[in-house]
PDB file of C-alpha atoms and ligand atoms in Angstrom:
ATOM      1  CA  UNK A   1       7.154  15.189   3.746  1.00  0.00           C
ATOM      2  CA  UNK A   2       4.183  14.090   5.573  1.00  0.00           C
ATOM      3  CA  UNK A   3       0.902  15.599   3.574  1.00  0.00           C
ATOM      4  CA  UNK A   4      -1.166  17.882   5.139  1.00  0.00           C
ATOM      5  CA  UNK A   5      -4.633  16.532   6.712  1.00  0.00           C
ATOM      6  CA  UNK A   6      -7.634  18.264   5.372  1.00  0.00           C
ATOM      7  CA  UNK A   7     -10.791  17.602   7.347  1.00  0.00           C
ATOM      8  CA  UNK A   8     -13.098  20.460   6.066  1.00  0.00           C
ATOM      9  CA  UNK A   9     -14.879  20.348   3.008  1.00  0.00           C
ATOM     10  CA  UNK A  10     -13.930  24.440   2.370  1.00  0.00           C
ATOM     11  CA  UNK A  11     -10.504  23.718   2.979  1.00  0.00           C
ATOM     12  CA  UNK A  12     -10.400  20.560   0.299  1.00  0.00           C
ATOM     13  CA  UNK A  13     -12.190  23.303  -2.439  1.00  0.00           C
ATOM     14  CA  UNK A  14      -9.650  25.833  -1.681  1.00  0.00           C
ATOM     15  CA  UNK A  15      -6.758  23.318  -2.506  1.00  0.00           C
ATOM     16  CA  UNK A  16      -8.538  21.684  -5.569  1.00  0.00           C
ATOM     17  CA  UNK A  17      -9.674  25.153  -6.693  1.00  0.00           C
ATOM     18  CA  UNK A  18      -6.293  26.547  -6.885  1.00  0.00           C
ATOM     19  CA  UNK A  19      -5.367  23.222  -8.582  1.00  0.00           C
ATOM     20  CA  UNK A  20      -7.763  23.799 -11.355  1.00  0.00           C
ATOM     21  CA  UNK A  21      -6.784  27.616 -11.855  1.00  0.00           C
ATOM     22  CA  UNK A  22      -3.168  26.343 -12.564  1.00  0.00           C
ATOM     23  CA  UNK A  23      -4.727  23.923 -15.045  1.00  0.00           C
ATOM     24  CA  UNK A  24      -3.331  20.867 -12.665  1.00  0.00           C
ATOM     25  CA  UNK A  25      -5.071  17.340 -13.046  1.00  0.00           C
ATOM     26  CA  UNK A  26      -6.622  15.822  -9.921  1.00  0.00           C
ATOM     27  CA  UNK A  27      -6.299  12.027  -8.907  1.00  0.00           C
ATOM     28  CA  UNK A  28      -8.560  10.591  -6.108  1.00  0.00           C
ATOM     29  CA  UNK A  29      -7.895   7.512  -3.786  1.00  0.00           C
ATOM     30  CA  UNK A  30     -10.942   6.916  -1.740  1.00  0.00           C
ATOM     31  CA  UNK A  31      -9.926   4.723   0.945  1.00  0.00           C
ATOM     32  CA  UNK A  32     -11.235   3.650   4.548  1.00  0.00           C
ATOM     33  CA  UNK A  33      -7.935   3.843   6.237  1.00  0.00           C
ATOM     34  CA  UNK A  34      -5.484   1.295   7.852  1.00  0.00           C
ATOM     35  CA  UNK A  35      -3.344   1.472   4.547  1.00  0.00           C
ATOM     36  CA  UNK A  36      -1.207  -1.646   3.427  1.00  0.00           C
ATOM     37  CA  UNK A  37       0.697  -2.022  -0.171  1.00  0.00           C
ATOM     38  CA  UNK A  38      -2.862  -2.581  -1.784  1.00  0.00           C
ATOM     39  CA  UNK A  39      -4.135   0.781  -1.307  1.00  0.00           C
ATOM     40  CA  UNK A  40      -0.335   2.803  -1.613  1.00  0.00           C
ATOM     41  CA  UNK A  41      -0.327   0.885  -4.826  1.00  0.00           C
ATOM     42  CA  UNK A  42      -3.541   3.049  -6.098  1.00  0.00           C
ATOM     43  CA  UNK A  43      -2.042   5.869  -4.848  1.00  0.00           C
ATOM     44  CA  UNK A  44       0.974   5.241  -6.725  1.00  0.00           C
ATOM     45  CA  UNK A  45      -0.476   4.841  -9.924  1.00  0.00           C
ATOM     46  CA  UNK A  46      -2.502   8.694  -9.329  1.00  0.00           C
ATOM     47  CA  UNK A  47       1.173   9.498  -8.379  1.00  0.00           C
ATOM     48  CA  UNK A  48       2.494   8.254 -12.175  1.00  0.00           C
ATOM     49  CA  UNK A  49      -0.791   9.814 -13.749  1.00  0.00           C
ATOM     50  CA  UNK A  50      -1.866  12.951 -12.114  1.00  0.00           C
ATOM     51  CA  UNK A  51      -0.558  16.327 -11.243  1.00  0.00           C
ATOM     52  CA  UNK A  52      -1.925  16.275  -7.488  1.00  0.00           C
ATOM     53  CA  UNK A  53      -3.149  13.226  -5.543  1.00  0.00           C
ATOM     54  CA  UNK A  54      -5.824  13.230  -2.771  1.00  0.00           C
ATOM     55  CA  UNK A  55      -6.274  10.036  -0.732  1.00  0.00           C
ATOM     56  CA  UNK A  56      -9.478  10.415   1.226  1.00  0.00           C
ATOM     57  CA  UNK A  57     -10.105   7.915   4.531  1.00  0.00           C
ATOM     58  CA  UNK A  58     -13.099   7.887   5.370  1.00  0.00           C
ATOM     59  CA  UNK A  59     -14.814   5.022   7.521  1.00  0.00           C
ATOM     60  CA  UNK A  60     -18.038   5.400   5.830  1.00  0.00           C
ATOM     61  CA  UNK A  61     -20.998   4.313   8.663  1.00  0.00           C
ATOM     62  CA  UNK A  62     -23.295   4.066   5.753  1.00  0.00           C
ATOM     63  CA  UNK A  63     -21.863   1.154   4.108  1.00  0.00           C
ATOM     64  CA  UNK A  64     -21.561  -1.119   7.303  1.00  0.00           C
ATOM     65  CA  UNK A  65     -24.851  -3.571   7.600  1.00  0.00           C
ATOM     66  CA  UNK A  66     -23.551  -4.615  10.969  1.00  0.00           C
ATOM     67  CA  UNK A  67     -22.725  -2.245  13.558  1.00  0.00           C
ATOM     68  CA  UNK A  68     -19.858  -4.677  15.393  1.00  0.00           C
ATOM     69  CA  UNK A  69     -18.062  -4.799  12.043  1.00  0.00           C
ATOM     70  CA  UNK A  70     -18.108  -0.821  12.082  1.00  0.00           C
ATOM     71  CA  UNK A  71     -17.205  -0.611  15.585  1.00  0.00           C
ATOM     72  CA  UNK A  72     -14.984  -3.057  15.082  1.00  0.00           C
ATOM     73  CA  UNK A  73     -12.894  -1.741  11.553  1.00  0.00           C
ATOM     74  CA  UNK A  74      -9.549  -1.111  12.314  1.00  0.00           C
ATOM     75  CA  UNK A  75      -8.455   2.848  12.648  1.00  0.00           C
ATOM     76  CA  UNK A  76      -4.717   3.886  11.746  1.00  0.00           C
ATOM     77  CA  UNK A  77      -4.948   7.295  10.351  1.00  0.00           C
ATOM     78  CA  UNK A  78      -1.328   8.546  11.825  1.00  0.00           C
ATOM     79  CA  UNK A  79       0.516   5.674  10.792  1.00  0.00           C
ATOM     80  CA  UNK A  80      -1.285   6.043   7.140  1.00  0.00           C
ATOM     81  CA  UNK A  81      -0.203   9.237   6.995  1.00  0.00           C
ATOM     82  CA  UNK A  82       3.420   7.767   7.629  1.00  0.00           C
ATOM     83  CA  UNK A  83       2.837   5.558   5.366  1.00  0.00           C
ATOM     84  CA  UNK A  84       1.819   7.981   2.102  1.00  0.00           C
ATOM     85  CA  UNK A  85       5.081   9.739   2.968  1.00  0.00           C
ATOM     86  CA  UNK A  86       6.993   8.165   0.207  1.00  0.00           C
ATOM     87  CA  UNK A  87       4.749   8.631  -2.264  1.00  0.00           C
ATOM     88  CA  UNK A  88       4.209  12.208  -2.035  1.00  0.00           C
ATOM     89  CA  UNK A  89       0.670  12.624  -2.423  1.00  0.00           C
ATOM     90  CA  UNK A  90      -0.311  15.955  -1.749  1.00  0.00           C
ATOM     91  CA  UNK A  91      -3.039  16.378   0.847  1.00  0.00           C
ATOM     92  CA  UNK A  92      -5.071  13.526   2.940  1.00  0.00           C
ATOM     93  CA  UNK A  93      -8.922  14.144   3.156  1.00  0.00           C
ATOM     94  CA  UNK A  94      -9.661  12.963   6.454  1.00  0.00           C
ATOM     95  CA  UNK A  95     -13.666  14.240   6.576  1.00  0.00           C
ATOM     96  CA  UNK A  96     -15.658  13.421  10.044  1.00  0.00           C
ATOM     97  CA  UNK A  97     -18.976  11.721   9.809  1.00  0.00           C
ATOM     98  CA  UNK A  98     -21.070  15.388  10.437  1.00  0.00           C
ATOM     99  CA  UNK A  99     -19.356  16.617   7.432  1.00  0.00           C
ATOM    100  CA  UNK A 100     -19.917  13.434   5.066  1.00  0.00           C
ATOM    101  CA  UNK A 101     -23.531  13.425   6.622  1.00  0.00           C
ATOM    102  CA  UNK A 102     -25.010  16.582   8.267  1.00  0.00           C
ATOM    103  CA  UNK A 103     -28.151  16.803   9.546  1.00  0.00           C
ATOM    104  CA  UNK A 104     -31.254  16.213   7.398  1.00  0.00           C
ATOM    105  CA  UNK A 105     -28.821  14.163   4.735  1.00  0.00           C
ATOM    106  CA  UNK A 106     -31.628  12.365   2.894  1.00  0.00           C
ATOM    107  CA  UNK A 107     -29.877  11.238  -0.263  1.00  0.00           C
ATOM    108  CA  UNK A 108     -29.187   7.573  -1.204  1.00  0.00           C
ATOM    109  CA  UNK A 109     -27.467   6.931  -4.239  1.00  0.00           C
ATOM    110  CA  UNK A 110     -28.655   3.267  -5.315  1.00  0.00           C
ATOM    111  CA  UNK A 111     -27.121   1.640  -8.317  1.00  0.00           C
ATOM    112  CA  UNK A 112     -29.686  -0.841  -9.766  1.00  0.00           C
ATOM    113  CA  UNK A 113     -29.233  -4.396 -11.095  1.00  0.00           C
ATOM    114  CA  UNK A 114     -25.011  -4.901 -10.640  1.00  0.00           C
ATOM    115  CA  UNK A 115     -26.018  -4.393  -6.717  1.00  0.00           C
ATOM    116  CA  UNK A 116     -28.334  -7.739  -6.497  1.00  0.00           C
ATOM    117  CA  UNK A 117     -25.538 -10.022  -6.516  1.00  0.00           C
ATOM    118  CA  UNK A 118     -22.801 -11.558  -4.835  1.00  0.00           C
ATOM    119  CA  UNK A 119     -21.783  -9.193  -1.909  1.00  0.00           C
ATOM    120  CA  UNK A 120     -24.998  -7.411  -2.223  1.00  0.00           C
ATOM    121  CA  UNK A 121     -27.035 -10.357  -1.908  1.00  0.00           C
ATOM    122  CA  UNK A 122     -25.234 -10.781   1.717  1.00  0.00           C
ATOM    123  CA  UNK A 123     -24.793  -7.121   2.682  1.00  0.00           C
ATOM    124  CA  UNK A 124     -27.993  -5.118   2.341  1.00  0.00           C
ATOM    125  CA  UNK A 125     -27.535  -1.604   1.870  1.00  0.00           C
ATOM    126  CA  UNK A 126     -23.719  -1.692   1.313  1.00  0.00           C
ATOM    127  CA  UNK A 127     -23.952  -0.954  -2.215  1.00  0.00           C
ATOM    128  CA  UNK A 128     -26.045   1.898  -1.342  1.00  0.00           C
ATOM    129  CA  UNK A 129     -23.830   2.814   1.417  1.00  0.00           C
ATOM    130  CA  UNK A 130     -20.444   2.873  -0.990  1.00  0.00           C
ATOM    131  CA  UNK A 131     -22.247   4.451  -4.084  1.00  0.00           C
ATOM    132  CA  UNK A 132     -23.791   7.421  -1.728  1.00  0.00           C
ATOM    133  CA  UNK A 133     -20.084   8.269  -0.291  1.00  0.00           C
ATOM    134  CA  UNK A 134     -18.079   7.911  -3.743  1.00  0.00           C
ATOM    135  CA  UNK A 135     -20.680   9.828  -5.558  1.00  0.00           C
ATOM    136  CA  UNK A 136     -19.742  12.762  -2.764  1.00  0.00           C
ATOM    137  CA  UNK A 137     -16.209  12.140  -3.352  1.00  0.00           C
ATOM    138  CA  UNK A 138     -16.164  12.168  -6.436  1.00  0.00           C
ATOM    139  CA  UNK A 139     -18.098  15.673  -6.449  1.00  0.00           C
ATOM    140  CA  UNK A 140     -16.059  17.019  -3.519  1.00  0.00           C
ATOM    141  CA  UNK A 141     -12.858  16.265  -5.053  1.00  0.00           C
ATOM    142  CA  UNK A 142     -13.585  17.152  -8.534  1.00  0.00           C
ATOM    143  CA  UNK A 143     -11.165  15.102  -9.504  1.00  0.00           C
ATOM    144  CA  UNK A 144      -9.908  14.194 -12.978  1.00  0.00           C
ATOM    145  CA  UNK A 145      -9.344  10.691 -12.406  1.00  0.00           C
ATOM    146  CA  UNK A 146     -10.191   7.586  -9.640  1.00  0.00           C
ATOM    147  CA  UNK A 147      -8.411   5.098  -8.401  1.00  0.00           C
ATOM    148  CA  UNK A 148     -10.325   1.840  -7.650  1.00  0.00           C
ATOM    149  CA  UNK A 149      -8.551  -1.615  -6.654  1.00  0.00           C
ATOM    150  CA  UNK A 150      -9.769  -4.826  -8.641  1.00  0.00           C
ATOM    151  CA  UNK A 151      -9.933  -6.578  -4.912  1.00  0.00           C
ATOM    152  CA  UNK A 152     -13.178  -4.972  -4.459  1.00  0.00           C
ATOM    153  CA  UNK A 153     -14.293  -5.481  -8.316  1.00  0.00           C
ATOM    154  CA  UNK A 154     -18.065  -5.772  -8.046  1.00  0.00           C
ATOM    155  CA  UNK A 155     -17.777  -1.836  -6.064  1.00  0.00           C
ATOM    156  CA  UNK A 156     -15.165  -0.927  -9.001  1.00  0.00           C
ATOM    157  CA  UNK A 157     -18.210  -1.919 -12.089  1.00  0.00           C
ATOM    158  CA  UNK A 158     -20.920  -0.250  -9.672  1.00  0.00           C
ATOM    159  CA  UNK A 159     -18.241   2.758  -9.163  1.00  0.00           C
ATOM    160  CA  UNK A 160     -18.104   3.203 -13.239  1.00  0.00           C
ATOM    161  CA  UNK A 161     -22.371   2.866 -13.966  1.00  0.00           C
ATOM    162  CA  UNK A 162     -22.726   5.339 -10.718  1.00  0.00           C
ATOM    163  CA  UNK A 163     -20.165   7.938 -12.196  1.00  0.00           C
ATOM    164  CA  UNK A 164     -21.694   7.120 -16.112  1.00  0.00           C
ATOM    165  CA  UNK A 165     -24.971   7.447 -15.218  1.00  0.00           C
ATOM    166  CA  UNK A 166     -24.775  10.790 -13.252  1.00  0.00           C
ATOM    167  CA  UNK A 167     -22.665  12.426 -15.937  1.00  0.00           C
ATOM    168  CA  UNK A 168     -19.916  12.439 -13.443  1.00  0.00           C
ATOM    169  CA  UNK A 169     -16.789  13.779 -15.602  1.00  0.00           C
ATOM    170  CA  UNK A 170     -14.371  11.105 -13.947  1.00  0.00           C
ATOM    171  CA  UNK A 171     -12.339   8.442 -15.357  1.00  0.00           C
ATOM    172  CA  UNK A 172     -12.568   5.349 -13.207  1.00  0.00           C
ATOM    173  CA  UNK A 173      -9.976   3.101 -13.273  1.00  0.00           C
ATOM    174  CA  UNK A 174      -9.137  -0.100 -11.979  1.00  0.00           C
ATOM    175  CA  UNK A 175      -5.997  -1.348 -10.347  1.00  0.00           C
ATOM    176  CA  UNK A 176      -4.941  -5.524  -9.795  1.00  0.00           C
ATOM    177  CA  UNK A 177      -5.124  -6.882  -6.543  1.00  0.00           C
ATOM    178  CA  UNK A 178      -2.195  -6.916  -4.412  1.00  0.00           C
ATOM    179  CA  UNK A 179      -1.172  -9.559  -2.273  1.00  0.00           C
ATOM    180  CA  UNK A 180       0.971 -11.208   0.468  1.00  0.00           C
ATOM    181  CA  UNK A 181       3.069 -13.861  -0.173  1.00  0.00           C
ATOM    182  CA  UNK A 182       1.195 -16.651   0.532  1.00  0.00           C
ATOM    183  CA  UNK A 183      -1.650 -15.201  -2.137  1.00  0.00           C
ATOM    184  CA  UNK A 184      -3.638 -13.937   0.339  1.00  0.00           C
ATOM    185  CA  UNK A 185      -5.100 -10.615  -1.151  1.00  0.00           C
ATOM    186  CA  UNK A 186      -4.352  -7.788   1.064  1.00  0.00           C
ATOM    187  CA  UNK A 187      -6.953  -6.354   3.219  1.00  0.00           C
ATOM    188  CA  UNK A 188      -7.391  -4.030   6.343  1.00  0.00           C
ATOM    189  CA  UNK A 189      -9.623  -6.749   7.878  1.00  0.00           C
ATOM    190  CA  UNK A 190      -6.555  -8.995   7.355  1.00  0.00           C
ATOM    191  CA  UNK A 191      -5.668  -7.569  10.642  1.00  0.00           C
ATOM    192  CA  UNK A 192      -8.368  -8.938  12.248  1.00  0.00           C
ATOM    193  CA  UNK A 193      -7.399 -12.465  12.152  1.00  0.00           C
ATOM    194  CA  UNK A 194      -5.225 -14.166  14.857  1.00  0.00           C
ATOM    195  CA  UNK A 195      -2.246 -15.341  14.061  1.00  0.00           C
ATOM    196  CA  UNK A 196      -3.465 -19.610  13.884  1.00  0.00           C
ATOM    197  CA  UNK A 197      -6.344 -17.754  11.820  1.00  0.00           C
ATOM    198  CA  UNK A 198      -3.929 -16.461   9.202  1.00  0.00           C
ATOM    199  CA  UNK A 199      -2.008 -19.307   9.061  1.00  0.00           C
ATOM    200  CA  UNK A 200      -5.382 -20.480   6.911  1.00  0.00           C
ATOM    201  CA  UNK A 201      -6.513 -18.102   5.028  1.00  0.00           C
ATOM    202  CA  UNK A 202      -4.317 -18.371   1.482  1.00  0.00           C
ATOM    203  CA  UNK A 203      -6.659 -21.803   1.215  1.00  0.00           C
ATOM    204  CA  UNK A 204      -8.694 -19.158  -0.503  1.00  0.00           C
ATOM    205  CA  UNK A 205      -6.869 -17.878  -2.751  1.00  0.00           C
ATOM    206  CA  UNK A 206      -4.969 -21.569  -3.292  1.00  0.00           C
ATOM    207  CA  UNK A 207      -8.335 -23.208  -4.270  1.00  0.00           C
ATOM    208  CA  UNK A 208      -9.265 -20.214  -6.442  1.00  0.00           C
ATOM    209  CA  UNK A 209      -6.280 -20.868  -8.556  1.00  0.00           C
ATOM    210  CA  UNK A 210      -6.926 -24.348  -8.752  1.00  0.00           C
ATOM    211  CA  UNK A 211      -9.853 -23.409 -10.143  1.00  0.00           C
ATOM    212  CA  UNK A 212      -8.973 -20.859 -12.303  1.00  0.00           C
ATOM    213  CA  UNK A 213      -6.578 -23.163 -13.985  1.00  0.00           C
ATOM    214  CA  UNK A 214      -9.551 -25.983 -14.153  1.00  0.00           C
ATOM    215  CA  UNK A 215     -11.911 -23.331 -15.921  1.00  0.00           C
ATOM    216  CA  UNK A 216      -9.507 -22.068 -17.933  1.00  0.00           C
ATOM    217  CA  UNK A 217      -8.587 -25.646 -19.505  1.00  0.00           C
ATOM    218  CA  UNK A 218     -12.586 -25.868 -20.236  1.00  0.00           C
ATOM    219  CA  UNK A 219     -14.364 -27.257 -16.783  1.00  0.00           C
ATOM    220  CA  UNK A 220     -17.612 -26.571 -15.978  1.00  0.00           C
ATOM    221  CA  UNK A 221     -18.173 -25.003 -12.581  1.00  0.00           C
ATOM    222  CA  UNK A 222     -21.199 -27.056 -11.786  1.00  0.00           C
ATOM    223  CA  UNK A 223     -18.794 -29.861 -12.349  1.00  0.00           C
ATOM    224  CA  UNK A 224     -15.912 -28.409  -9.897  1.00  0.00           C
ATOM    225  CA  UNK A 225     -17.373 -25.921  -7.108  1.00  0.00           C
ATOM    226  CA  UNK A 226     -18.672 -28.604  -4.792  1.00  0.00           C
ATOM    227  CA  UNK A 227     -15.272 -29.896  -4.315  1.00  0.00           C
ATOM    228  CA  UNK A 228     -13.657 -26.665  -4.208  1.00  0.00           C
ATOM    229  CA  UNK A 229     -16.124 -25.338  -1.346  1.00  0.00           C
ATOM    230  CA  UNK A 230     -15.386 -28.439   0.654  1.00  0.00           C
ATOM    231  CA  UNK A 231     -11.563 -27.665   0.095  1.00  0.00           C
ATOM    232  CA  UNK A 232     -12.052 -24.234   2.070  1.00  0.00           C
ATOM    233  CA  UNK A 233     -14.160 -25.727   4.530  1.00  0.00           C
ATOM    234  CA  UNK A 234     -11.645 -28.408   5.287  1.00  0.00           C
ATOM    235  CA  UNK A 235      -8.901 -26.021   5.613  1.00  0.00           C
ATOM    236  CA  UNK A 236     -10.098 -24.049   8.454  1.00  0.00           C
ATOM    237  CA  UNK A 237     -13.072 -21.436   7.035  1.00  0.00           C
ATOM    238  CA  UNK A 238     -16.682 -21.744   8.703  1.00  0.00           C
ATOM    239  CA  UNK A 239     -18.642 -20.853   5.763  1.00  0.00           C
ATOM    240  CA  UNK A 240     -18.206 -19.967   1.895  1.00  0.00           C
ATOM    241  CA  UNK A 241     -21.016 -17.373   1.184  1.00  0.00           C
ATOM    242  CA  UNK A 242     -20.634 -17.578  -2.591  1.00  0.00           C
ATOM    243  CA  UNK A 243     -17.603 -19.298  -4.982  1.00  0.00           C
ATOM    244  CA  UNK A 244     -19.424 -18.281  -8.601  1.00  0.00           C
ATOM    245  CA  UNK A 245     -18.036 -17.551 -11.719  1.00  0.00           C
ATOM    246  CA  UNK A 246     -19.784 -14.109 -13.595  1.00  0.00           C
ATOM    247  CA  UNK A 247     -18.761 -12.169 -16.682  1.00  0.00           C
ATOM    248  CA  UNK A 248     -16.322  -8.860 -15.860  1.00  0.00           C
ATOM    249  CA  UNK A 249     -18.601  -6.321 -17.397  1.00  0.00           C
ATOM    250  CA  UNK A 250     -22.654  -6.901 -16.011  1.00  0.00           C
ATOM    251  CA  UNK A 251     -21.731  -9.424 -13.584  1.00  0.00           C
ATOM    252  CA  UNK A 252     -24.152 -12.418 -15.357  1.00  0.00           C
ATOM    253  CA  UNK A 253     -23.659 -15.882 -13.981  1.00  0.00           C
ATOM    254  CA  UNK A 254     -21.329 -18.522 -15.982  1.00  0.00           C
ATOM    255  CA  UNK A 255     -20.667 -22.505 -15.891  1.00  0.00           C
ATOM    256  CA  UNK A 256     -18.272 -22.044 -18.475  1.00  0.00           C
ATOM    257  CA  UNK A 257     -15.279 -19.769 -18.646  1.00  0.00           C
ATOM    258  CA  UNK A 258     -14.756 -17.317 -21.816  1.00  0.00           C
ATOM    259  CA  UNK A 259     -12.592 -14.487 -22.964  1.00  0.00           C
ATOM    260  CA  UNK A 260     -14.257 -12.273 -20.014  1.00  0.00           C
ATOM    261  CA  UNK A 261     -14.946 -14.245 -16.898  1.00  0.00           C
ATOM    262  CA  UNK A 262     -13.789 -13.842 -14.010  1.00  0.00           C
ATOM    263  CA  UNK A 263     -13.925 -16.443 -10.530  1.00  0.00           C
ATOM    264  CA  UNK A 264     -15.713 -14.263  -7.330  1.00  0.00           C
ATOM    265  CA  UNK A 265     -15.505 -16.122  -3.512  1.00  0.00           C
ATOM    266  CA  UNK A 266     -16.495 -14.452  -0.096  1.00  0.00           C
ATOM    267  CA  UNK A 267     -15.935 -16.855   2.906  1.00  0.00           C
ATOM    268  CA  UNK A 268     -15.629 -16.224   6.544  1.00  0.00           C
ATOM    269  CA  UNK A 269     -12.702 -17.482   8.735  1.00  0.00           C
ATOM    270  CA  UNK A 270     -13.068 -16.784  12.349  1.00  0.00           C
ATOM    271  CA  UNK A 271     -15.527 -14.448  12.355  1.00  0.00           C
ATOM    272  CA  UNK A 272     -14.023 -12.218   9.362  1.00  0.00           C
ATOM    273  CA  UNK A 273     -15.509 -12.216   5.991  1.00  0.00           C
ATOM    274  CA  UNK A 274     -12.415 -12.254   3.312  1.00  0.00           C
ATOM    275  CA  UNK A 275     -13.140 -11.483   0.015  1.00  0.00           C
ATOM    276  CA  UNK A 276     -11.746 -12.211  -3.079  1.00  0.00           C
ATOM    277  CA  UNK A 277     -11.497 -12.427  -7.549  1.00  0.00           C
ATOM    278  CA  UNK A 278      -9.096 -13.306  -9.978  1.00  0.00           C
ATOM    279  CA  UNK A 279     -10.054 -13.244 -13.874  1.00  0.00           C
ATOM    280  CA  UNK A 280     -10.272 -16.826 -15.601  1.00  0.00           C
ATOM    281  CA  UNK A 281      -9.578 -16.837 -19.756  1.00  0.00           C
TER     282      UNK A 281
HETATM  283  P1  AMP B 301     -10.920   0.014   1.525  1.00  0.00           P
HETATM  284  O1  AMP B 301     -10.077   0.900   2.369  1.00  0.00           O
HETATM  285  O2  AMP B 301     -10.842  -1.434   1.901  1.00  0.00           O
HETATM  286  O3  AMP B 301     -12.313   0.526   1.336  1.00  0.00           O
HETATM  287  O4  AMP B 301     -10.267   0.046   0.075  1.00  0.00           O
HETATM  288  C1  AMP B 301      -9.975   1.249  -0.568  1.00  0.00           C
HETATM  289  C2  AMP B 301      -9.513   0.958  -1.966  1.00  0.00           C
HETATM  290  O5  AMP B 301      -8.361   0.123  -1.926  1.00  0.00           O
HETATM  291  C3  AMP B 301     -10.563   0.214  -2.785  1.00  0.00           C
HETATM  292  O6  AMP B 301     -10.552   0.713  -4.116  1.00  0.00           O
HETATM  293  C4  AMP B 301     -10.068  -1.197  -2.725  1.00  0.00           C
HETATM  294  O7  AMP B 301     -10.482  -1.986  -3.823  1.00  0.00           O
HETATM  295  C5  AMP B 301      -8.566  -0.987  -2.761  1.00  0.00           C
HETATM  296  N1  AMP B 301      -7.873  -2.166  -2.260  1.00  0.00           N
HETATM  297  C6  AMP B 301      -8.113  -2.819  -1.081  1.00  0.00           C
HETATM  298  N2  AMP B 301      -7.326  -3.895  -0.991  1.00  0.00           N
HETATM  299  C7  AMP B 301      -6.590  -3.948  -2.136  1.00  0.00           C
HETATM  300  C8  AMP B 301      -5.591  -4.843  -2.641  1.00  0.00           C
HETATM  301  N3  AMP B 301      -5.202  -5.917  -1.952  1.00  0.00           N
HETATM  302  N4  AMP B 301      -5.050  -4.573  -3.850  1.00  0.00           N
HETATM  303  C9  AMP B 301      -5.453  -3.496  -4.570  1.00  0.00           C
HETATM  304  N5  AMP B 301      -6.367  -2.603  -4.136  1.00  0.00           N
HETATM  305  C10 AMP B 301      -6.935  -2.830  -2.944  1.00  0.00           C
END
């Protein structure tokens, strides 16, 4: 059965309401729509673990730093619907932007620190953007559990210190990335790339493992990222933004792998910005 669509606030508290009366737990998927495998994956596993699921799509304005690549974000929302069939979740919170943001909104919700880097060294305000709308999520869905993908992990650690510090009673949890064939990690702005675009972009993920492998064995990054970033140039991307290896937890720069690390690239490839992370011990 297809869910029902909720796109009112009042109508998402009745449900969730009646949920909690019957003593029912509550898994959240926050999503932006334009579902593939990675996200129905997420909502599987609130499927496995939670009495009712929610998977909210929401195209969150606040969160784009260029409006092109808001106007531009691809929108699907009958064909996700379709697509959450089989997995029985049990309504889709579909919210407009005058609901998410009325007039007079005034909040931010700014995560320090675990924001400076990486993504939100390139993308002012994003951070911002995504903590503002999950923190209202969270709150709106009152929900027992979330459901976070590992694609996106810097948003999944600033996801868990937003809900820790604001006493949210939520249990985050993170999900592994899922991916095509070719390794590319799945991603709704995957279907912005032509086809002779496509055809290149698993050099990213390729050259991540190489290096994975490398770190794990004991190289040093300063020894191996040059190489590596003229790898993805050669096959086909424009630009690497950043190839860096952190910690998992705070996020702290690395030259040397350990028990914890994990490898972080953002590139762009004909005019789309792909993103990826796979953990090196
Ligand atoms: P988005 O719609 O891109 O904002 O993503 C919504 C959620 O799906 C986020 O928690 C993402 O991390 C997660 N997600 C996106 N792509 C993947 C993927 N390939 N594998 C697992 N989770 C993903």
């Amino acid at each position: 059965m297809i869910a029902p669509i909720e796109t009112t606030l009042a109508g998402l508290r009745a449900r969730t309401t009646a949920w909690r009366k019957a003593g029912e737990t509550i898994g959240v998927v926050p999503t932006m729509g334009a579902l593939h495998q990675g996200h129905l994956s997420l909502a599987r596993a609130a499927r496995d673990t939670c009495d009712r699921v929610i998977v909210t799509i929401f195209v969150n304005p606040k969160q784009f730093n260029n409006p092109e690549d808001l106007e531009n974000y691809p929108r699907t929302e009958q064909d996700d619907a379709k697509k959450l069939e089989s997995i029985g979740v049990d309504v889709i919170y579909v919210p407009d932007g005058a609901q998410m943001y009325p007039d007079g909104f005034a909040t931010n919700v700014s995560v320090g620190g675990l924001t400076d880097m990486l993504c939100g060294a390139h993308r002012p305000g994003h951070f911002d953007g995504v903590a503002t709308v999950v923190s209202k999520l969270f709150l709106q869905t009152s929900a027992d559990k979330a459901f976070f993908g590992e694609k996106d992990y810097q948003q999944l650690q600033i996801v868990r210190r937003m809900a820790a510090d604001l006493d949210i009673p939520i249990e985050v949890i993170g999900c592994p990335t899922i991916r095509e064939i070719d390794g590319l990690a799945m991603s709704s702005r995957n279907l912005l790339l032509s086809d002779r675009a496509r055809a290149k972009a698993a050099a990213l993920p390729d050259v991540m493992e190489d290096m994975r492998v490398a770190l794990a064995k004991g190289a040093l990054m300063s020894d191996i990222v040059d190489v590596a970033k003229a790898k993805i140039i050669a096959a086909g991307f424009n630009d690497v933004e950043y190839l860096e290896l952190r910690d998992s937890d705070q996020l702290k720069p690395l030259n040397k792998a350990n028990a914890n690390s994990r490898l972080f690239a953002a590139a762009w490839l004909a005019g789309v910005r792909l993103i990826d992370n796979v953990g090196v011990h």
